[in-house]
């Protein structure tokens, strides 16, 4: 296993063999999970703390499940930042976590860079579970695993990431991962929702959804992340759906065997039509959630290998 770091803070900086090894290990966990077997000795005696400063459904639950399936003691801490200075809280929290002798720390925070800051202050291996608009590395891994299972390889695929790219850490992590692994990535959305530096990331930019979807192998839809928007960057939800919502008519332009993805939470009727979200053959949204557990097991496994022996 070629993984290069004590932590998982971002996809940016990982090289193809690091990503391929993580995906191969995650694939073996996907098979193990489907077989109903467990491996509860692997993280026995290890403590995993889920520290979430922002809401989460899938990510927090799947880290919890992943930790438990590998035998770790899992503790969930939900922290409200409403009335406190965030920098101060983080550093206070770091010393508390060190005192608790936490081995693996999963953190989600509204500020980009918070997990990296924390990683300098704690002894634990730190996993970024989403920081501001920066990165969400385990989401990109689970997306890549889902794509690989359907398409065999990431090399040469055309992947259209559509919607609110500017505020999406999912988009950034996916762009880094997919371009590193040889996919051709398009970002599709209105100019107000595409970051100014998009072309620098090695992607093609489309403002016309139909042109952006043409012959795509993978269509990845993103939610409008209003909590990170200042001011009205989109007219109305109805207008947005008309131009950028994925419905059968627009999807017909992608390859006939293309798959549809969404990291959740979905806003049906805004970025995606219900019939597409629930499509029995084209939508792989449920499988993404399943692969999330497998990928998080792989990440916990790989990082735990580098930890000092159990205290
Ligand atoms: N769940 C993803 C995230 O935390 C996507 C989203 O919230 O729209 O970034």
PDB file of C-alpha atoms and ligand atoms in Angstrom:
ATOM      1  CA  UNK A   1       0.000   0.000   0.000  1.00  0.00           C
ATOM      2  CA  UNK A   2       1.598   3.203  -1.236  1.00  0.00           C
ATOM      3  CA  UNK A   3      -0.355   5.784   0.765  1.00  0.00           C
ATOM      4  CA  UNK A   4       2.024   8.673   1.546  1.00  0.00           C
ATOM      5  CA  UNK A   5       0.726  10.488   4.622  1.00  0.00           C
ATOM      6  CA  UNK A   6      -0.352  10.218   8.247  1.00  0.00           C
ATOM      7  CA  UNK A   7      -3.611  12.051   7.451  1.00  0.00           C
ATOM      8  CA  UNK A   8      -6.197  12.325   4.670  1.00  0.00           C
ATOM      9  CA  UNK A   9      -6.747  16.054   4.278  1.00  0.00           C
ATOM     10  CA  UNK A  10      -7.251  16.341   0.514  1.00  0.00           C
ATOM     11  CA  UNK A  11      -7.160  14.489  -2.785  1.00  0.00           C
ATOM     12  CA  UNK A  12      -4.925  17.181  -4.283  1.00  0.00           C
ATOM     13  CA  UNK A  13      -1.371  15.917  -4.004  1.00  0.00           C
ATOM     14  CA  UNK A  14      -2.221  12.208  -4.194  1.00  0.00           C
ATOM     15  CA  UNK A  15      -0.746  10.350  -7.150  1.00  0.00           C
ATOM     16  CA  UNK A  16      -2.395   7.672  -9.316  1.00  0.00           C
ATOM     17  CA  UNK A  17      -0.929   4.666  -7.417  1.00  0.00           C
ATOM     18  CA  UNK A  18      -2.083   6.106  -4.053  1.00  0.00           C
ATOM     19  CA  UNK A  19      -5.621   6.501  -5.365  1.00  0.00           C
ATOM     20  CA  UNK A  20      -5.672   3.142  -7.179  1.00  0.00           C
ATOM     21  CA  UNK A  21      -4.461   1.299  -4.050  1.00  0.00           C
ATOM     22  CA  UNK A  22      -7.127   2.964  -1.886  1.00  0.00           C
ATOM     23  CA  UNK A  23      -9.821   2.060  -4.420  1.00  0.00           C
ATOM     24  CA  UNK A  24      -8.622  -1.554  -4.654  1.00  0.00           C
ATOM     25  CA  UNK A  25      -8.737  -1.898  -0.876  1.00  0.00           C
ATOM     26  CA  UNK A  26     -12.175  -0.247  -0.776  1.00  0.00           C
ATOM     27  CA  UNK A  27     -13.388  -2.706  -3.413  1.00  0.00           C
ATOM     28  CA  UNK A  28     -12.355  -5.590  -1.163  1.00  0.00           C
ATOM     29  CA  UNK A  29     -14.292  -3.991   1.713  1.00  0.00           C
ATOM     30  CA  UNK A  30     -17.325  -3.602  -0.551  1.00  0.00           C
ATOM     31  CA  UNK A  31     -17.212  -7.353  -1.208  1.00  0.00           C
ATOM     32  CA  UNK A  32     -16.707  -8.112   2.493  1.00  0.00           C
ATOM     33  CA  UNK A  33     -19.697  -5.935   3.411  1.00  0.00           C
ATOM     34  CA  UNK A  34     -21.891  -7.658   0.846  1.00  0.00           C
ATOM     35  CA  UNK A  35     -20.840 -11.067   2.149  1.00  0.00           C
ATOM     36  CA  UNK A  36     -22.026 -10.072   5.623  1.00  0.00           C
ATOM     37  CA  UNK A  37     -18.612 -10.876   7.141  1.00  0.00           C
ATOM     38  CA  UNK A  38     -16.744  -8.471   9.436  1.00  0.00           C
ATOM     39  CA  UNK A  39     -13.177  -7.760  10.434  1.00  0.00           C
ATOM     40  CA  UNK A  40     -13.591  -6.530  13.943  1.00  0.00           C
ATOM     41  CA  UNK A  41      -9.998  -7.101  15.042  1.00  0.00           C
ATOM     42  CA  UNK A  42      -8.427  -4.559  12.747  1.00  0.00           C
ATOM     43  CA  UNK A  43      -9.164  -1.437  14.814  1.00  0.00           C
ATOM     44  CA  UNK A  44      -9.709  -3.164  18.143  1.00  0.00           C
ATOM     45  CA  UNK A  45      -8.537  -0.897  20.951  1.00  0.00           C
ATOM     46  CA  UNK A  46      -8.495   2.161  18.670  1.00  0.00           C
ATOM     47  CA  UNK A  47     -10.653   5.206  19.326  1.00  0.00           C
ATOM     48  CA  UNK A  48     -12.298   7.039  16.445  1.00  0.00           C
ATOM     49  CA  UNK A  49     -13.889  10.416  17.133  1.00  0.00           C
ATOM     50  CA  UNK A  50     -16.359  11.942  14.691  1.00  0.00           C
ATOM     51  CA  UNK A  51     -16.130  15.709  15.218  1.00  0.00           C
ATOM     52  CA  UNK A  52     -18.790  17.452  13.130  1.00  0.00           C
ATOM     53  CA  UNK A  53     -19.077  21.240  13.227  1.00  0.00           C
ATOM     54  CA  UNK A  54     -21.552  21.090  10.284  1.00  0.00           C
ATOM     55  CA  UNK A  55     -24.607  18.966   9.559  1.00  0.00           C
ATOM     56  CA  UNK A  56     -24.195  15.581   7.986  1.00  0.00           C
ATOM     57  CA  UNK A  57     -26.314  12.511   7.371  1.00  0.00           C
ATOM     58  CA  UNK A  58     -24.414  10.110   5.164  1.00  0.00           C
ATOM     59  CA  UNK A  59     -20.825  11.010   5.967  1.00  0.00           C
ATOM     60  CA  UNK A  60     -21.054  10.875   9.753  1.00  0.00           C
ATOM     61  CA  UNK A  61     -23.131   7.705   9.788  1.00  0.00           C
ATOM     62  CA  UNK A  62     -20.900   5.919   7.336  1.00  0.00           C
ATOM     63  CA  UNK A  63     -17.714   6.783   9.236  1.00  0.00           C
ATOM     64  CA  UNK A  64     -19.425   5.472  12.355  1.00  0.00           C
ATOM     65  CA  UNK A  65     -20.416   2.259  10.598  1.00  0.00           C
ATOM     66  CA  UNK A  66     -16.978   1.887   9.000  1.00  0.00           C
ATOM     67  CA  UNK A  67     -15.238   2.307  12.359  1.00  0.00           C
ATOM     68  CA  UNK A  68     -17.552  -0.152  14.079  1.00  0.00           C
ATOM     69  CA  UNK A  69     -17.236  -2.753  11.325  1.00  0.00           C
ATOM     70  CA  UNK A  70     -13.471  -2.679  11.886  1.00  0.00           C
ATOM     71  CA  UNK A  71     -13.837  -2.918  15.668  1.00  0.00           C
ATOM     72  CA  UNK A  72     -12.964   0.651  16.734  1.00  0.00           C
ATOM     73  CA  UNK A  73     -14.576   2.438  19.673  1.00  0.00           C
ATOM     74  CA  UNK A  74     -16.521   5.224  17.956  1.00  0.00           C
ATOM     75  CA  UNK A  75     -17.554   8.470  19.607  1.00  0.00           C
ATOM     76  CA  UNK A  76     -19.712  11.100  17.915  1.00  0.00           C
ATOM     77  CA  UNK A  77     -19.214  14.723  18.928  1.00  0.00           C
ATOM     78  CA  UNK A  78     -21.543  17.308  17.414  1.00  0.00           C
ATOM     79  CA  UNK A  79     -20.324  20.784  18.067  1.00  0.00           C
ATOM     80  CA  UNK A  80     -22.297  23.971  17.669  1.00  0.00           C
ATOM     81  CA  UNK A  81     -20.200  26.898  16.566  1.00  0.00           C
ATOM     82  CA  UNK A  82     -23.007  29.426  16.671  1.00  0.00           C
ATOM     83  CA  UNK A  83     -21.755  31.563  19.535  1.00  0.00           C
ATOM     84  CA  UNK A  84     -18.079  30.837  19.795  1.00  0.00           C
ATOM     85  CA  UNK A  85     -14.934  31.913  18.074  1.00  0.00           C
ATOM     86  CA  UNK A  86     -14.141  29.048  15.732  1.00  0.00           C
ATOM     87  CA  UNK A  87     -10.338  29.260  15.856  1.00  0.00           C
ATOM     88  CA  UNK A  88     -10.291  29.222  19.618  1.00  0.00           C
ATOM     89  CA  UNK A  89     -12.738  26.328  19.798  1.00  0.00           C
ATOM     90  CA  UNK A  90     -10.666  24.244  17.439  1.00  0.00           C
ATOM     91  CA  UNK A  91      -7.489  24.603  19.434  1.00  0.00           C
ATOM     92  CA  UNK A  92      -9.296  23.985  22.706  1.00  0.00           C
ATOM     93  CA  UNK A  93     -10.843  20.937  21.153  1.00  0.00           C
ATOM     94  CA  UNK A  94      -7.445  19.713  19.990  1.00  0.00           C
ATOM     95  CA  UNK A  95      -6.080  19.584  23.512  1.00  0.00           C
ATOM     96  CA  UNK A  96      -9.220  17.835  24.761  1.00  0.00           C
ATOM     97  CA  UNK A  97      -8.911  15.196  22.045  1.00  0.00           C
ATOM     98  CA  UNK A  98      -5.240  14.650  22.796  1.00  0.00           C
ATOM     99  CA  UNK A  99      -6.069  14.103  26.443  1.00  0.00           C
ATOM    100  CA  UNK A 100      -8.626  11.494  25.384  1.00  0.00           C
ATOM    101  CA  UNK A 101      -5.933   9.673  23.365  1.00  0.00           C
ATOM    102  CA  UNK A 102      -7.960   9.604  20.193  1.00  0.00           C
ATOM    103  CA  UNK A 103      -6.342   7.586  17.367  1.00  0.00           C
ATOM    104  CA  UNK A 104      -8.448   8.599  14.375  1.00  0.00           C
ATOM    105  CA  UNK A 105     -10.180  11.939  14.126  1.00  0.00           C
ATOM    106  CA  UNK A 106     -12.827  12.601  11.471  1.00  0.00           C
ATOM    107  CA  UNK A 107     -13.626  16.287  11.183  1.00  0.00           C
ATOM    108  CA  UNK A 108     -16.134  18.369   9.221  1.00  0.00           C
ATOM    109  CA  UNK A 109     -15.917  22.138   9.504  1.00  0.00           C
ATOM    110  CA  UNK A 110     -17.366  25.147   7.700  1.00  0.00           C
ATOM    111  CA  UNK A 111     -13.939  26.730   7.334  1.00  0.00           C
ATOM    112  CA  UNK A 112     -11.603  25.554   4.598  1.00  0.00           C
ATOM    113  CA  UNK A 113      -8.321  24.452   6.153  1.00  0.00           C
ATOM    114  CA  UNK A 114      -9.684  23.613   9.619  1.00  0.00           C
ATOM    115  CA  UNK A 115      -8.763  19.886   9.394  1.00  0.00           C
ATOM    116  CA  UNK A 116      -5.226  20.781   8.264  1.00  0.00           C
ATOM    117  CA  UNK A 117      -4.864  23.150  11.220  1.00  0.00           C
ATOM    118  CA  UNK A 118      -6.097  20.524  13.625  1.00  0.00           C
ATOM    119  CA  UNK A 119      -3.753  17.905  12.154  1.00  0.00           C
ATOM    120  CA  UNK A 120      -0.819  20.022  13.328  1.00  0.00           C
ATOM    121  CA  UNK A 121      -2.129  20.096  16.881  1.00  0.00           C
ATOM    122  CA  UNK A 122      -3.281  16.557  17.624  1.00  0.00           C
ATOM    123  CA  UNK A 123      -1.506  13.204  17.763  1.00  0.00           C
ATOM    124  CA  UNK A 124      -4.370  11.425  15.970  1.00  0.00           C
ATOM    125  CA  UNK A 125      -4.546  10.721  12.249  1.00  0.00           C
ATOM    126  CA  UNK A 126      -6.952  13.338  10.858  1.00  0.00           C
ATOM    127  CA  UNK A 127      -9.497  12.686   8.102  1.00  0.00           C
ATOM    128  CA  UNK A 128     -11.177  15.618   6.388  1.00  0.00           C
ATOM    129  CA  UNK A 129     -14.924  14.917   6.133  1.00  0.00           C
ATOM    130  CA  UNK A 130     -15.573  18.210   4.313  1.00  0.00           C
ATOM    131  CA  UNK A 131     -14.044  21.642   4.984  1.00  0.00           C
ATOM    132  CA  UNK A 132     -15.845  24.708   3.657  1.00  0.00           C
ATOM    133  CA  UNK A 133     -15.570  24.915  -0.124  1.00  0.00           C
ATOM    134  CA  UNK A 134     -12.168  23.220  -0.108  1.00  0.00           C
ATOM    135  CA  UNK A 135     -12.301  19.383  -0.243  1.00  0.00           C
ATOM    136  CA  UNK A 136     -14.275  16.292   0.708  1.00  0.00           C
ATOM    137  CA  UNK A 137     -11.756  13.558  -0.118  1.00  0.00           C
ATOM    138  CA  UNK A 138     -13.716  10.465   0.946  1.00  0.00           C
ATOM    139  CA  UNK A 139     -16.654  11.590  -1.224  1.00  0.00           C
ATOM    140  CA  UNK A 140     -14.368  11.672  -4.258  1.00  0.00           C
ATOM    141  CA  UNK A 141     -13.045   8.208  -3.412  1.00  0.00           C
ATOM    142  CA  UNK A 142     -16.532   6.727  -3.114  1.00  0.00           C
ATOM    143  CA  UNK A 143     -17.586   8.423  -6.339  1.00  0.00           C
ATOM    144  CA  UNK A 144     -14.525   7.043  -8.124  1.00  0.00           C
ATOM    145  CA  UNK A 145     -15.160   3.535  -6.795  1.00  0.00           C
ATOM    146  CA  UNK A 146     -18.782   3.682  -7.948  1.00  0.00           C
ATOM    147  CA  UNK A 147     -17.721   4.868 -11.406  1.00  0.00           C
ATOM    148  CA  UNK A 148     -15.009   2.214 -11.666  1.00  0.00           C
ATOM    149  CA  UNK A 149     -17.485  -0.540 -10.816  1.00  0.00           C
ATOM    150  CA  UNK A 150     -19.719   0.555 -13.689  1.00  0.00           C
ATOM    151  CA  UNK A 151     -17.171   1.611 -16.281  1.00  0.00           C
ATOM    152  CA  UNK A 152     -14.196  -0.629 -15.456  1.00  0.00           C
ATOM    153  CA  UNK A 153     -11.689   2.222 -15.381  1.00  0.00           C
ATOM    154  CA  UNK A 154     -11.536   5.990 -14.910  1.00  0.00           C
ATOM    155  CA  UNK A 155      -9.137   6.467 -17.809  1.00  0.00           C
ATOM    156  CA  UNK A 156     -10.598   8.368 -20.777  1.00  0.00           C
ATOM    157  CA  UNK A 157     -14.115   8.750 -19.365  1.00  0.00           C
ATOM    158  CA  UNK A 158     -16.049  11.976 -19.928  1.00  0.00           C
ATOM    159  CA  UNK A 159     -17.451  13.126 -16.600  1.00  0.00           C
ATOM    160  CA  UNK A 160     -19.829  16.109 -16.463  1.00  0.00           C
ATOM    161  CA  UNK A 161     -20.081  17.709 -13.006  1.00  0.00           C
ATOM    162  CA  UNK A 162     -23.138  19.963 -13.057  1.00  0.00           C
ATOM    163  CA  UNK A 163     -24.665  22.710 -10.949  1.00  0.00           C
ATOM    164  CA  UNK A 164     -23.134  24.712  -8.118  1.00  0.00           C
ATOM    165  CA  UNK A 165     -19.442  24.062  -8.711  1.00  0.00           C
ATOM    166  CA  UNK A 166     -18.247  27.250  -7.020  1.00  0.00           C
ATOM    167  CA  UNK A 167     -19.388  26.290  -3.520  1.00  0.00           C
ATOM    168  CA  UNK A 168     -18.801  22.566  -3.804  1.00  0.00           C
ATOM    169  CA  UNK A 169     -15.986  20.783  -2.008  1.00  0.00           C
ATOM    170  CA  UNK A 170     -17.298  17.606  -3.658  1.00  0.00           C
ATOM    171  CA  UNK A 171     -16.589  19.113  -7.087  1.00  0.00           C
ATOM    172  CA  UNK A 172     -13.049  20.151  -6.129  1.00  0.00           C
ATOM    173  CA  UNK A 173     -12.112  16.737  -4.736  1.00  0.00           C
ATOM    174  CA  UNK A 174     -13.656  14.982  -7.710  1.00  0.00           C
ATOM    175  CA  UNK A 175     -11.876  17.249 -10.190  1.00  0.00           C
ATOM    176  CA  UNK A 176      -8.506  16.492  -8.565  1.00  0.00           C
ATOM    177  CA  UNK A 177      -9.141  12.760  -8.404  1.00  0.00           C
ATOM    178  CA  UNK A 178     -10.663  12.277 -11.833  1.00  0.00           C
ATOM    179  CA  UNK A 179      -8.119  14.401 -13.732  1.00  0.00           C
ATOM    180  CA  UNK A 180      -5.290  12.620 -11.875  1.00  0.00           C
ATOM    181  CA  UNK A 181      -6.730   9.277 -12.975  1.00  0.00           C
ATOM    182  CA  UNK A 182      -7.071  10.278 -16.631  1.00  0.00           C
ATOM    183  CA  UNK A 183     -10.759  11.199 -16.944  1.00  0.00           C
ATOM    184  CA  UNK A 184     -11.877  14.203 -18.986  1.00  0.00           C
ATOM    185  CA  UNK A 185     -13.823  16.439 -16.626  1.00  0.00           C
ATOM    186  CA  UNK A 186     -16.385  19.033 -17.684  1.00  0.00           C
ATOM    187  CA  UNK A 187     -17.960  21.497 -15.287  1.00  0.00           C
ATOM    188  CA  UNK A 188     -21.420  22.659 -16.286  1.00  0.00           C
ATOM    189  CA  UNK A 189     -23.368  25.535 -14.750  1.00  0.00           C
ATOM    190  CA  UNK A 190     -24.244  29.223 -14.931  1.00  0.00           C
ATOM    191  CA  UNK A 191     -21.252  31.617 -14.885  1.00  0.00           C
ATOM    192  CA  UNK A 192     -22.141  32.723 -11.339  1.00  0.00           C
ATOM    193  CA  UNK A 193     -21.690  29.169 -10.059  1.00  0.00           C
ATOM    194  CA  UNK A 194     -18.436  28.284 -11.812  1.00  0.00           C
ATOM    195  CA  UNK A 195     -15.239  29.351 -10.010  1.00  0.00           C
ATOM    196  CA  UNK A 196     -13.070  31.861 -11.850  1.00  0.00           C
ATOM    197  CA  UNK A 197     -10.066  29.521 -11.684  1.00  0.00           C
ATOM    198  CA  UNK A 198     -11.932  26.483 -13.102  1.00  0.00           C
ATOM    199  CA  UNK A 199      -9.832  26.156 -16.267  1.00  0.00           C
ATOM    200  CA  UNK A 200      -6.656  26.121 -14.142  1.00  0.00           C
ATOM    201  CA  UNK A 201      -7.971  22.896 -12.589  1.00  0.00           C
ATOM    202  CA  UNK A 202      -7.729  21.145 -15.949  1.00  0.00           C
ATOM    203  CA  UNK A 203     -11.443  20.996 -16.736  1.00  0.00           C
ATOM    204  CA  UNK A 204     -13.578  22.184 -19.649  1.00  0.00           C
ATOM    205  CA  UNK A 205     -16.200  24.781 -18.751  1.00  0.00           C
ATOM    206  CA  UNK A 206     -19.742  24.691 -20.179  1.00  0.00           C
ATOM    207  CA  UNK A 207     -22.553  27.134 -19.489  1.00  0.00           C
ATOM    208  CA  UNK A 208     -24.977  25.307 -21.771  1.00  0.00           C
ATOM    209  CA  UNK A 209     -26.144  22.104 -20.080  1.00  0.00           C
ATOM    210  CA  UNK A 210     -27.014  20.309 -23.301  1.00  0.00           C
ATOM    211  CA  UNK A 211     -23.550  20.924 -24.777  1.00  0.00           C
ATOM    212  CA  UNK A 212     -21.954  19.917 -21.477  1.00  0.00           C
ATOM    213  CA  UNK A 213     -23.837  16.607 -21.309  1.00  0.00           C
ATOM    214  CA  UNK A 214     -23.217  15.584 -24.909  1.00  0.00           C
ATOM    215  CA  UNK A 215     -21.735  12.054 -24.987  1.00  0.00           C
ATOM    216  CA  UNK A 216     -20.856  12.084 -21.287  1.00  0.00           C
ATOM    217  CA  UNK A 217     -20.190   8.725 -19.592  1.00  0.00           C
ATOM    218  CA  UNK A 218     -20.979  10.052 -16.127  1.00  0.00           C
ATOM    219  CA  UNK A 219     -23.344  12.849 -15.079  1.00  0.00           C
ATOM    220  CA  UNK A 220     -22.759  14.101 -11.550  1.00  0.00           C
ATOM    221  CA  UNK A 221     -25.351  16.511 -10.160  1.00  0.00           C
ATOM    222  CA  UNK A 222     -24.710  18.945  -7.293  1.00  0.00           C
ATOM    223  CA  UNK A 223     -27.068  20.809  -4.989  1.00  0.00           C
ATOM    224  CA  UNK A 224     -27.271  24.609  -4.823  1.00  0.00           C
ATOM    225  CA  UNK A 225     -25.311  25.229  -1.621  1.00  0.00           C
ATOM    226  CA  UNK A 226     -27.210  28.264  -0.476  1.00  0.00           C
ATOM    227  CA  UNK A 227     -25.606  28.217   2.968  1.00  0.00           C
ATOM    228  CA  UNK A 228     -22.323  29.213   1.327  1.00  0.00           C
ATOM    229  CA  UNK A 229     -23.750  31.800  -1.113  1.00  0.00           C
ATOM    230  CA  UNK A 230     -23.736  35.481  -0.399  1.00  0.00           C
ATOM    231  CA  UNK A 231     -26.455  37.183  -2.415  1.00  0.00           C
ATOM    232  CA  UNK A 232     -28.708  35.729  -5.097  1.00  0.00           C
ATOM    233  CA  UNK A 233     -26.505  33.892  -7.565  1.00  0.00           C
ATOM    234  CA  UNK A 234     -29.415  32.051  -9.185  1.00  0.00           C
ATOM    235  CA  UNK A 235     -32.788  33.465 -10.267  1.00  0.00           C
ATOM    236  CA  UNK A 236     -35.359  31.010  -8.866  1.00  0.00           C
ATOM    237  CA  UNK A 237     -35.415  27.266  -8.265  1.00  0.00           C
ATOM    238  CA  UNK A 238     -37.856  26.881 -11.174  1.00  0.00           C
ATOM    239  CA  UNK A 239     -35.682  28.821 -13.582  1.00  0.00           C
ATOM    240  CA  UNK A 240     -32.635  26.886 -12.425  1.00  0.00           C
ATOM    241  CA  UNK A 241     -34.362  23.570 -13.082  1.00  0.00           C
ATOM    242  CA  UNK A 242     -35.371  24.679 -16.553  1.00  0.00           C
ATOM    243  CA  UNK A 243     -31.802  25.408 -17.620  1.00  0.00           C
ATOM    244  CA  UNK A 244     -29.664  23.223 -15.373  1.00  0.00           C
ATOM    245  CA  UNK A 245     -31.940  20.593 -13.796  1.00  0.00           C
ATOM    246  CA  UNK A 246     -31.336  17.043 -14.987  1.00  0.00           C
ATOM    247  CA  UNK A 247     -34.439  15.599 -16.635  1.00  0.00           C
ATOM    248  CA  UNK A 248     -34.977  12.862 -19.235  1.00  0.00           C
ATOM    249  CA  UNK A 249     -34.687  15.266 -22.134  1.00  0.00           C
ATOM    250  CA  UNK A 250     -31.275  16.589 -21.101  1.00  0.00           C
ATOM    251  CA  UNK A 251     -30.003  13.158 -20.031  1.00  0.00           C
ATOM    252  CA  UNK A 252     -30.839  11.817 -23.503  1.00  0.00           C
ATOM    253  CA  UNK A 253     -27.823  13.788 -24.801  1.00  0.00           C
ATOM    254  CA  UNK A 254     -25.374  11.836 -22.652  1.00  0.00           C
ATOM    255  CA  UNK A 255     -24.252   8.332 -23.696  1.00  0.00           C
ATOM    256  CA  UNK A 256     -27.108   5.803 -23.570  1.00  0.00           C
ATOM    257  CA  UNK A 257     -25.273   3.824 -20.868  1.00  0.00           C
ATOM    258  CA  UNK A 258     -24.216   6.869 -18.851  1.00  0.00           C
ATOM    259  CA  UNK A 259     -24.707   6.813 -15.084  1.00  0.00           C
ATOM    260  CA  UNK A 260     -26.223   9.530 -12.911  1.00  0.00           C
ATOM    261  CA  UNK A 261     -24.679  10.437  -9.560  1.00  0.00           C
ATOM    262  CA  UNK A 262     -25.443  12.805  -6.688  1.00  0.00           C
ATOM    263  CA  UNK A 263     -23.565  13.133  -3.363  1.00  0.00           C
ATOM    264  CA  UNK A 264     -26.725  14.105  -1.491  1.00  0.00           C
ATOM    265  CA  UNK A 265     -28.592  15.779  -0.018  1.00  0.00           C
ATOM    266  CA  UNK A 266     -30.741  16.060  -3.154  1.00  0.00           C
ATOM    267  CA  UNK A 267     -33.188  18.808  -3.913  1.00  0.00           C
ATOM    268  CA  UNK A 268     -35.649  17.062  -6.178  1.00  0.00           C
ATOM    269  CA  UNK A 269     -37.137  19.333  -8.801  1.00  0.00           C
ATOM    270  CA  UNK A 270     -34.271  21.827  -8.449  1.00  0.00           C
ATOM    271  CA  UNK A 271     -31.084  20.179  -9.744  1.00  0.00           C
ATOM    272  CA  UNK A 272     -32.584  16.757 -10.502  1.00  0.00           C
ATOM    273  CA  UNK A 273     -35.946  15.388 -11.549  1.00  0.00           C
ATOM    274  CA  UNK A 274     -37.316  12.665  -9.271  1.00  0.00           C
ATOM    275  CA  UNK A 275     -37.764  10.226 -12.154  1.00  0.00           C
ATOM    276  CA  UNK A 276     -34.034  10.466 -12.914  1.00  0.00           C
ATOM    277  CA  UNK A 277     -32.929  10.312  -9.280  1.00  0.00           C
ATOM    278  CA  UNK A 278     -34.908   7.085  -8.862  1.00  0.00           C
ATOM    279  CA  UNK A 279     -34.182   5.651 -12.303  1.00  0.00           C
ATOM    280  CA  UNK A 280     -33.672   1.893 -11.877  1.00  0.00           C
ATOM    281  CA  UNK A 281     -30.757   1.521 -14.286  1.00  0.00           C
ATOM    282  CA  UNK A 282     -29.186   4.951 -14.760  1.00  0.00           C
ATOM    283  CA  UNK A 283     -29.115   6.271 -11.189  1.00  0.00           C
ATOM    284  CA  UNK A 284     -26.289   4.925  -8.978  1.00  0.00           C
ATOM    285  CA  UNK A 285     -27.052   7.225  -6.053  1.00  0.00           C
ATOM    286  CA  UNK A 286     -27.845   4.358  -3.667  1.00  0.00           C
ATOM    287  CA  UNK A 287     -24.659   2.546  -4.631  1.00  0.00           C
ATOM    288  CA  UNK A 288     -22.652   5.702  -3.845  1.00  0.00           C
ATOM    289  CA  UNK A 289     -23.865   5.485  -0.258  1.00  0.00           C
ATOM    290  CA  UNK A 290     -22.929   1.808  -0.067  1.00  0.00           C
ATOM    291  CA  UNK A 291     -19.453   2.516  -1.471  1.00  0.00           C
ATOM    292  CA  UNK A 292     -19.091   5.310   1.082  1.00  0.00           C
ATOM    293  CA  UNK A 293     -18.909   2.784   3.898  1.00  0.00           C
ATOM    294  CA  UNK A 294     -16.381   0.633   1.997  1.00  0.00           C
ATOM    295  CA  UNK A 295     -14.150   3.606   1.128  1.00  0.00           C
ATOM    296  CA  UNK A 296     -14.182   4.890   4.686  1.00  0.00           C
ATOM    297  CA  UNK A 297     -13.220   1.430   5.940  1.00  0.00           C
ATOM    298  CA  UNK A 298     -10.277   1.467   3.511  1.00  0.00           C
ATOM    299  CA  UNK A 299      -9.166   4.919   4.649  1.00  0.00           C
ATOM    300  CA  UNK A 300      -9.396   4.001   8.347  1.00  0.00           C
ATOM    301  CA  UNK A 301      -7.482   0.777   7.678  1.00  0.00           C
ATOM    302  CA  UNK A 302      -4.678   2.520   5.769  1.00  0.00           C
ATOM    303  CA  UNK A 303      -4.249   5.331   8.280  1.00  0.00           C
ATOM    304  CA  UNK A 304      -4.371   2.951  11.262  1.00  0.00           C
ATOM    305  CA  UNK A 305      -1.438   1.001   9.767  1.00  0.00           C
ATOM    306  CA  UNK A 306       0.740   4.061  10.247  1.00  0.00           C
ATOM    307  CA  UNK A 307      -0.297   4.751  13.837  1.00  0.00           C
ATOM    308  CA  UNK A 308       1.983   3.761  16.702  1.00  0.00           C
ATOM    309  CA  UNK A 309       1.000   0.411  18.209  1.00  0.00           C
ATOM    310  CA  UNK A 310      -1.973   0.404  20.546  1.00  0.00           C
ATOM    311  CA  UNK A 311      -1.395   2.323  23.733  1.00  0.00           C
TER     312      UNK A 311
HETATM  313  N1  LIG B   1     -22.842  16.253   1.345  1.00  0.00           N
HETATM  314  C1  LIG B   1     -21.927  16.983   0.498  1.00  0.00           C
HETATM  315  C2  LIG B   1     -21.022  17.888   1.303  1.00  0.00           C
HETATM  316  O1  LIG B   1     -21.004  17.811   2.513  1.00  0.00           O
HETATM  317  C3  LIG B   1     -22.631  17.706  -0.596  1.00  0.00           C
HETATM  318  C4  LIG B   1     -23.616  18.761  -0.184  1.00  0.00           C
HETATM  319  O2  LIG B   1     -23.751  19.087   0.999  1.00  0.00           O
HETATM  320  O3  LIG B   1     -24.267  19.274  -1.092  1.00  0.00           O
HETATM  321  O4  LIG B   1     -20.291  18.658   0.736  1.00  0.00           O
END
